[in-house]
Each structure stands twice: as C-alpha cells, then as structure tokens.
XYZ file of C-alpha atoms in Angstrom:
350
model
C 95.806 13.770 -161.841
C 99.559 13.229 -161.996
C 101.118 10.854 -159.503
C 104.776 10.980 -158.633
C 106.844 8.345 -160.398
C 109.885 7.209 -158.439
C 111.999 9.474 -156.175
C 110.965 7.523 -153.081
C 114.116 8.518 -151.163
C 113.713 12.230 -151.888
C 110.032 12.099 -150.951
C 110.708 10.344 -147.673
C 113.464 12.778 -146.697
C 111.093 15.702 -147.209
C 108.216 14.132 -145.283
C 110.553 13.061 -142.479
C 111.584 16.703 -142.145
C 107.908 17.676 -141.899
C 107.264 14.957 -139.325
C 110.210 16.019 -137.171
C 108.598 19.333 -136.253
C 111.859 21.061 -137.225
C 111.283 21.383 -140.935
C 113.947 23.224 -142.919
C 112.479 26.464 -144.253
C 114.718 26.683 -147.332
C 115.210 23.844 -149.807
C 116.967 23.234 -153.088
C 115.278 20.522 -155.163
C 118.219 19.402 -157.282
C 118.279 17.141 -160.326
C 118.282 16.973 -164.125
C 115.666 18.957 -165.991
C 112.280 17.291 -166.433
C 112.931 14.648 -163.822
C 110.002 15.408 -161.510
C 111.259 18.129 -159.133
C 108.472 20.565 -159.984
C 105.830 17.837 -159.821
C 106.872 16.885 -156.306
C 107.147 20.553 -155.288
C 103.519 21.093 -156.307
C 102.443 17.988 -154.388
C 104.216 19.260 -151.291
C 102.803 22.770 -151.693
C 99.243 21.425 -151.962
C 99.674 19.348 -148.805
C 101.059 22.291 -146.836
C 98.484 24.796 -148.049
C 95.665 22.351 -147.343
C 96.981 21.776 -143.816
C 96.976 18.014 -144.329
C 100.527 17.310 -143.209
C 100.582 15.294 -140.011
C 102.511 12.399 -138.507
C 99.822 10.017 -139.693
C 99.863 11.386 -143.235
C 103.637 11.098 -143.361
C 103.522 7.505 -142.091
C 101.060 6.609 -144.858
C 103.264 8.315 -147.421
C 106.202 6.294 -146.110
C 104.371 3.025 -146.659
C 103.357 4.000 -150.210
C 106.009 6.486 -151.312
C 104.809 7.018 -154.872
C 101.627 8.715 -153.656
C 101.082 11.600 -151.291
C 98.112 11.134 -148.967
C 96.161 13.681 -147.007
C 93.893 13.556 -144.006
C 90.908 15.715 -143.298
C 91.059 19.434 -144.106
C 88.670 22.182 -143.056
C 86.094 23.237 -143.899
C 84.877 19.912 -145.292
C 86.274 16.378 -145.136
C 88.315 15.408 -148.182
C 89.366 12.017 -149.456
C 93.028 11.054 -149.067
C 94.312 12.343 -152.422
C 91.571 14.741 -153.511
C 93.770 17.827 -153.209
C 95.843 16.300 -155.990
C 92.841 16.010 -158.307
C 92.464 18.689 -161.032
C 88.919 19.491 -159.883
C 89.968 20.442 -156.356
C 90.183 24.229 -155.716
C 93.651 24.004 -154.166
C 94.934 21.983 -157.113
C 93.617 24.578 -159.565
C 95.015 27.517 -157.577
C 98.477 25.944 -157.343
C 98.535 25.047 -161.044
C 97.457 28.560 -162.057
C 99.656 30.261 -159.469
C 96.659 32.112 -158.007
C 96.718 30.835 -154.420
C 97.123 33.873 -152.128
C 99.697 32.078 -149.950
C 101.849 30.897 -152.863
C 104.325 32.872 -154.970
C 105.803 31.152 -158.031
C 108.772 32.717 -159.810
C 110.172 31.237 -163.018
C 111.557 32.088 -166.455
C 108.335 31.392 -168.334
C 107.166 34.187 -170.591
C 103.804 35.237 -171.904
C 102.988 34.924 -175.580
C 104.810 37.572 -177.595
C 107.472 38.198 -174.940
C 111.150 37.405 -175.400
C 112.571 34.381 -173.627
C 114.166 35.183 -170.281
C 117.850 34.327 -170.044
C 118.058 35.016 -166.311
C 116.036 35.718 -163.210
C 116.570 39.322 -162.258
C 116.438 41.151 -158.967
C 113.018 42.683 -159.645
C 111.320 39.275 -159.455
C 113.190 38.261 -156.291
C 112.408 41.536 -154.497
C 108.816 40.334 -154.180
C 109.862 37.463 -151.926
C 110.576 39.208 -148.560
C 107.387 41.285 -148.593
C 105.307 38.285 -149.638
C 106.658 36.011 -146.884
C 106.225 38.631 -144.152
C 102.484 38.920 -144.785
C 100.093 36.834 -142.701
C 98.774 33.701 -144.408
C 95.424 34.338 -146.069
C 93.950 30.833 -146.118
C 96.172 28.623 -144.007
C 99.239 28.709 -141.843
C 102.013 28.695 -144.486
C 103.405 31.239 -146.932
C 105.360 29.482 -149.691
C 107.688 30.673 -152.458
C 108.729 28.370 -155.299
C 111.520 29.584 -157.585
C 111.890 27.425 -160.687
C 115.069 27.570 -162.804
C 116.621 29.080 -159.681
C 120.158 28.584 -160.989
C 119.345 31.352 -163.512
C 119.278 34.038 -160.812
C 121.816 36.745 -161.520
C 124.162 38.032 -158.818
C 121.860 40.825 -157.666
C 118.884 38.467 -157.472
C 120.881 35.949 -155.435
C 121.972 38.667 -153.019
C 118.372 39.844 -152.604
C 117.233 36.291 -151.861
C 120.046 35.729 -149.380
C 118.649 38.350 -147.018
C 115.385 36.466 -146.510
C 117.162 33.083 -146.357
C 119.209 34.347 -143.417
C 116.117 35.182 -141.349
C 113.009 33.511 -142.792
C 109.721 34.455 -141.100
C 107.925 31.729 -139.102
C 105.743 29.352 -141.127
C 107.424 30.356 -144.385
C 108.928 27.994 -146.928
C 111.221 28.654 -149.899
C 111.785 25.945 -152.522
C 114.470 26.539 -155.144
C 114.218 24.173 -158.121
C 117.480 23.741 -160.012
C 119.373 21.378 -162.283
C 122.823 22.351 -160.982
C 124.361 23.795 -157.816
C 127.286 25.348 -159.647
C 125.653 28.725 -160.243
C 124.545 29.231 -156.640
C 126.848 31.261 -154.403
C 128.110 29.271 -151.388
C 126.153 31.566 -149.063
C 122.851 30.376 -150.581
C 123.870 26.697 -150.714
C 124.847 26.767 -147.042
C 121.430 28.075 -145.978
C 119.351 25.523 -147.877
C 118.785 21.829 -147.449
C 119.506 20.051 -150.735
C 117.047 17.365 -151.833
C 118.508 15.307 -154.678
C 116.375 13.828 -157.460
C 118.098 11.202 -159.594
C 117.438 9.785 -163.052
C 114.448 7.459 -163.275
C 115.095 3.793 -164.137
C 114.288 2.528 -167.626
C 111.423 0.376 -166.335
C 109.675 3.453 -164.920
C 109.942 5.266 -168.260
C 108.758 2.196 -170.142
C 105.744 1.871 -167.852
C 104.918 5.549 -168.338
C 104.983 5.072 -172.112
C 102.699 2.050 -171.939
C 100.156 4.009 -169.919
C 100.335 7.387 -171.648
C 101.685 6.725 -175.155
C 100.371 3.305 -176.236
C 101.100 4.166 -179.886
C 104.813 3.880 -179.048
C 104.678 0.108 -178.729
C 107.587 -1.183 -180.808
C 110.481 -2.187 -178.505
C 113.042 -0.450 -180.709
C 111.071 2.821 -180.611
C 110.695 2.595 -176.844
C 114.435 1.968 -176.495
C 115.195 5.043 -178.596
C 113.051 7.323 -176.451
C 114.388 5.863 -173.206
C 117.971 6.306 -174.360
C 117.513 9.928 -175.399
C 115.334 10.848 -172.391
C 118.262 9.976 -170.091
C 116.045 9.149 -167.115
C 113.890 12.287 -167.416
C 110.130 11.972 -167.623
C 109.853 15.525 -168.931
C 112.343 14.802 -171.698
C 110.517 11.597 -172.577
C 107.193 13.392 -172.967
C 108.784 16.198 -174.975
C 110.583 13.785 -177.305
C 107.511 11.675 -178.016
C 105.182 14.629 -178.563
C 107.719 16.200 -180.955
C 108.120 12.900 -182.867
C 111.851 13.034 -182.191
C 112.384 9.619 -183.752
C 111.553 11.092 -187.159
C 113.849 14.090 -186.593
C 116.647 11.769 -185.484
C 116.252 9.686 -188.639
C 116.642 12.812 -190.784
C 119.731 13.939 -188.864
C 121.245 10.492 -189.241
C 120.476 10.545 -192.972
C 122.250 13.907 -193.218
C 125.302 12.396 -191.513
C 125.309 9.557 -194.046
C 125.284 12.061 -196.910
C 128.077 14.050 -195.262
C 130.147 10.905 -194.797
C 129.684 10.097 -198.487
C 130.560 13.708 -199.444
C 127.115 14.117 -201.012
C 125.563 16.742 -198.762
C 122.232 17.925 -200.157
C 122.008 21.492 -198.872
C 118.331 22.053 -199.799
C 117.545 19.061 -197.556
C 119.809 20.501 -194.849
C 117.900 23.799 -195.026
C 114.616 21.926 -194.490
C 116.162 20.060 -191.571
C 117.370 23.350 -190.041
C 113.799 24.647 -190.140
C 112.587 21.549 -188.299
C 115.316 21.966 -185.677
C 114.354 25.607 -185.237
C 110.724 24.547 -184.704
C 111.796 22.182 -181.877
C 115.144 23.568 -180.662
C 115.076 21.836 -177.271
C 114.459 18.435 -178.871
C 117.050 19.090 -181.581
C 119.661 19.995 -178.993
C 118.889 16.848 -177.011
C 119.481 14.750 -180.131
C 122.711 16.506 -181.112
C 123.987 16.334 -177.515
C 123.276 12.617 -177.361
C 124.935 11.973 -180.734
C 128.061 13.805 -179.596
C 128.094 11.864 -176.347
C 127.810 8.604 -178.308
C 130.801 9.547 -180.489
C 132.966 10.870 -177.648
C 132.559 8.090 -175.099
C 134.262 4.696 -175.387
C 132.037 2.127 -177.086
C 131.794 0.147 -173.819
C 130.033 3.112 -172.173
C 127.392 3.700 -174.845
C 124.431 1.772 -176.149
C 124.793 0.326 -179.673
C 124.032 3.016 -182.247
C 124.744 2.850 -185.963
C 125.152 6.639 -185.999
C 128.363 6.286 -183.968
C 130.167 4.467 -186.781
C 129.099 7.121 -189.289
C 130.169 9.961 -187.011
C 133.600 8.468 -186.352
C 134.223 8.455 -190.105
C 133.667 12.226 -190.064
C 135.678 13.125 -186.957
C 137.727 11.559 -184.180
C 136.266 11.472 -180.642
C 138.384 14.524 -179.744
C 137.077 16.222 -182.895
C 133.511 15.619 -181.754
C 134.401 16.986 -178.323
C 135.557 20.219 -179.978
C 132.405 20.221 -182.101
C 130.240 19.811 -178.994
C 131.782 22.945 -177.466
C 131.240 24.854 -180.724
C 127.620 23.716 -180.917
C 126.901 24.779 -177.339
C 128.443 28.166 -178.084
C 126.334 28.656 -181.227
C 123.068 27.604 -179.600
C 123.819 29.580 -176.445
C 124.484 32.772 -178.398
C 121.284 32.275 -180.412
C 119.234 31.985 -177.225
C 120.960 34.848 -175.436
C 121.144 37.294 -178.340
C 117.902 36.201 -180.074
C 119.737 35.406 -183.318
C 118.062 33.747 -186.297
C 117.238 30.162 -185.282
C 117.362 28.540 -188.708
C 120.733 30.106 -189.498
C 122.072 28.901 -186.147
C 121.107 25.313 -186.921
C 122.571 25.616 -190.425
C 125.854 26.646 -188.788
C 125.575 23.749 -186.329
C 125.194 21.266 -189.186
C 127.829 22.872 -191.402
C 130.396 22.437 -188.639
C 129.632 18.708 -188.589
C 131.103 18.380 -192.061
C 133.995 20.801 -191.452
C-alpha cells in the first residue's frame, strides 16, 4: 500500500472542495513529473468510487494530511484505509483500470507498440459518452487523463465540449507537468491543484524505508540532487543504478577534457544510455544545469569544473538546446537510440 508523501496543502484544498458540497468537476493536477500527482489522483478516485467521502472523513484527513481515511462503505463495513490496500477490490480495479465507472487515458503503450508522442482525438472522443452513462457501481463517473499536456489541438477541442457542460456527478482530472500546452479555454474551465517539489528530508526518509542499500550519505545526496524533489525520479534513478552511469559519464568528460577520448568506451556508454534514456537525459540535463548556473546556485560538483574547461556556460546552454533537439527528434521520429546518444556525446567535445 502506497501512502501519500507530502503535498499536504494540495490534499487539503481538494478535500475542502469535496466538503463544501460545490466540488469543481474539472481539475488540473499540476507539477513536475513523478512528484505524486497520479498517486493522489488514484487515492481520490478510490475514495469517490467507494462513496467514503464525507465531512467527517475530510476532517480526519485534515488532521492527518499524509493519509486518506474512509468511513463505512456498502455493502460491508471497511476499515479506515482498506480501500487503499492492494487486496481491496476497488484498489485492484483502479490500478488495472477496470472499474466500470472509471476511464483512464494516458500515453502508455502495450508491449510491441510504438511510443505515443501525443494524445489524439480518438482517445478523447470516448470521454463524453462515458460520462453521460449512469454510474454502474456508485454515484460518480470519473475520467483521469494522464500526460494531458500531450493532447493535440483536435483532442483539446473535443475535451472542451464536455468541460463546458459536464454531466452531474462526473469528474475529470487532467494530470500535467506544465500548463503551457493547454489552450486558455481549457485552463479557464478547470481548477488547478499545484503539487510542488518534495523536501530533501522526505526523499531521504523514503530511501531509508524502501532502499536501505543506499545508506552512504554521499550516495543519498547524489540521488536527492538528481531527483529534484520527485519521488518518481528518485525511484527510477535508484533502480537504474544511475550513480554508476553518472560515474561513467563523468569519466568520459575527464577523457574529453584531456583530449584522450576513447571512442570504443563512448560506444559502450551510448548503449547504456539507450537502455535507460529517461535516466540518461536526467543526468545530462542536471550536468548542463550545473555548468550553466552560477556556482552560488548549484550544489558542489566536481563535474562542473571539468565541464567548464570544455565549454563556457553559454556554450553549455547552446549544447543543452542541441541535446534536447537530438533526443526529441529520436523520440518523435523513432530514430536509432544508440546513434542519438553518440551524437549527444560527440557534441560535448565539439
């Protein structure tokens, strides 16, 4: 069972809206990727589908904001947080996306399918018909759209129609990392719930509980720095052994600085980056940020000194734009991943 870590203010704003009896029917859960927006959305969905939202439940949640509590739900009494336990039927249905009163739309793909670069109109067209049906098991019909900022123009227009006149007892939750891609007409019809970066202490506590093998203070500091307040990033970095990948990238920079680039080693490193592209991009992004920002705004990092021998801060800013362009084209056009990372690293020495 996953509890919510942090985000007390965002939680309380949502539950206060429920308690008011005038709950907004369209929400944008906004914040950096991996920060806990989807986790809270699933908590909220389970509470609503179970019918356990009440003034009393909200008051309890207010007193202990890191947990969501529930009262009794038909047909049988349930303990306060049992709907958030993996063995509970509602929990399983929400996780699997099989609850008849819940529609989940995202960019995830099945094995063998190409990665989606946008959410198209076909997926969004399901929403109006779904919300207009009577609830099968409770009183709510709920739509959750993850990566909602990836909707194309036609998809956004299709969604706008149902946002303008949502059916009674319907709820739409858009999960996004930026508002910039939403048209103003959608932003104006949704209540924005902001999720901010988690404090270092919260990430450190999560590591102690879930990754006891990461016990050295310097290793913990590395993961906290690169996770940038995101629990999802932290988990991804640790499971991918990003510290080892970072050490190899740093070693490559040292060779480049000494004009002794070993290209066979670079080829091996490109393969590792291609195997974990999201982690690799996080590391390269963070390295660029370290080189670009004034030293007073960054944590001490020996890689910064090496990088500034290769390029000036403005040079690294140009490189950052080039890297984003290369990686973006690879993802959008399905280009060869290893070759993309070879190009990314070659431009470091250029």
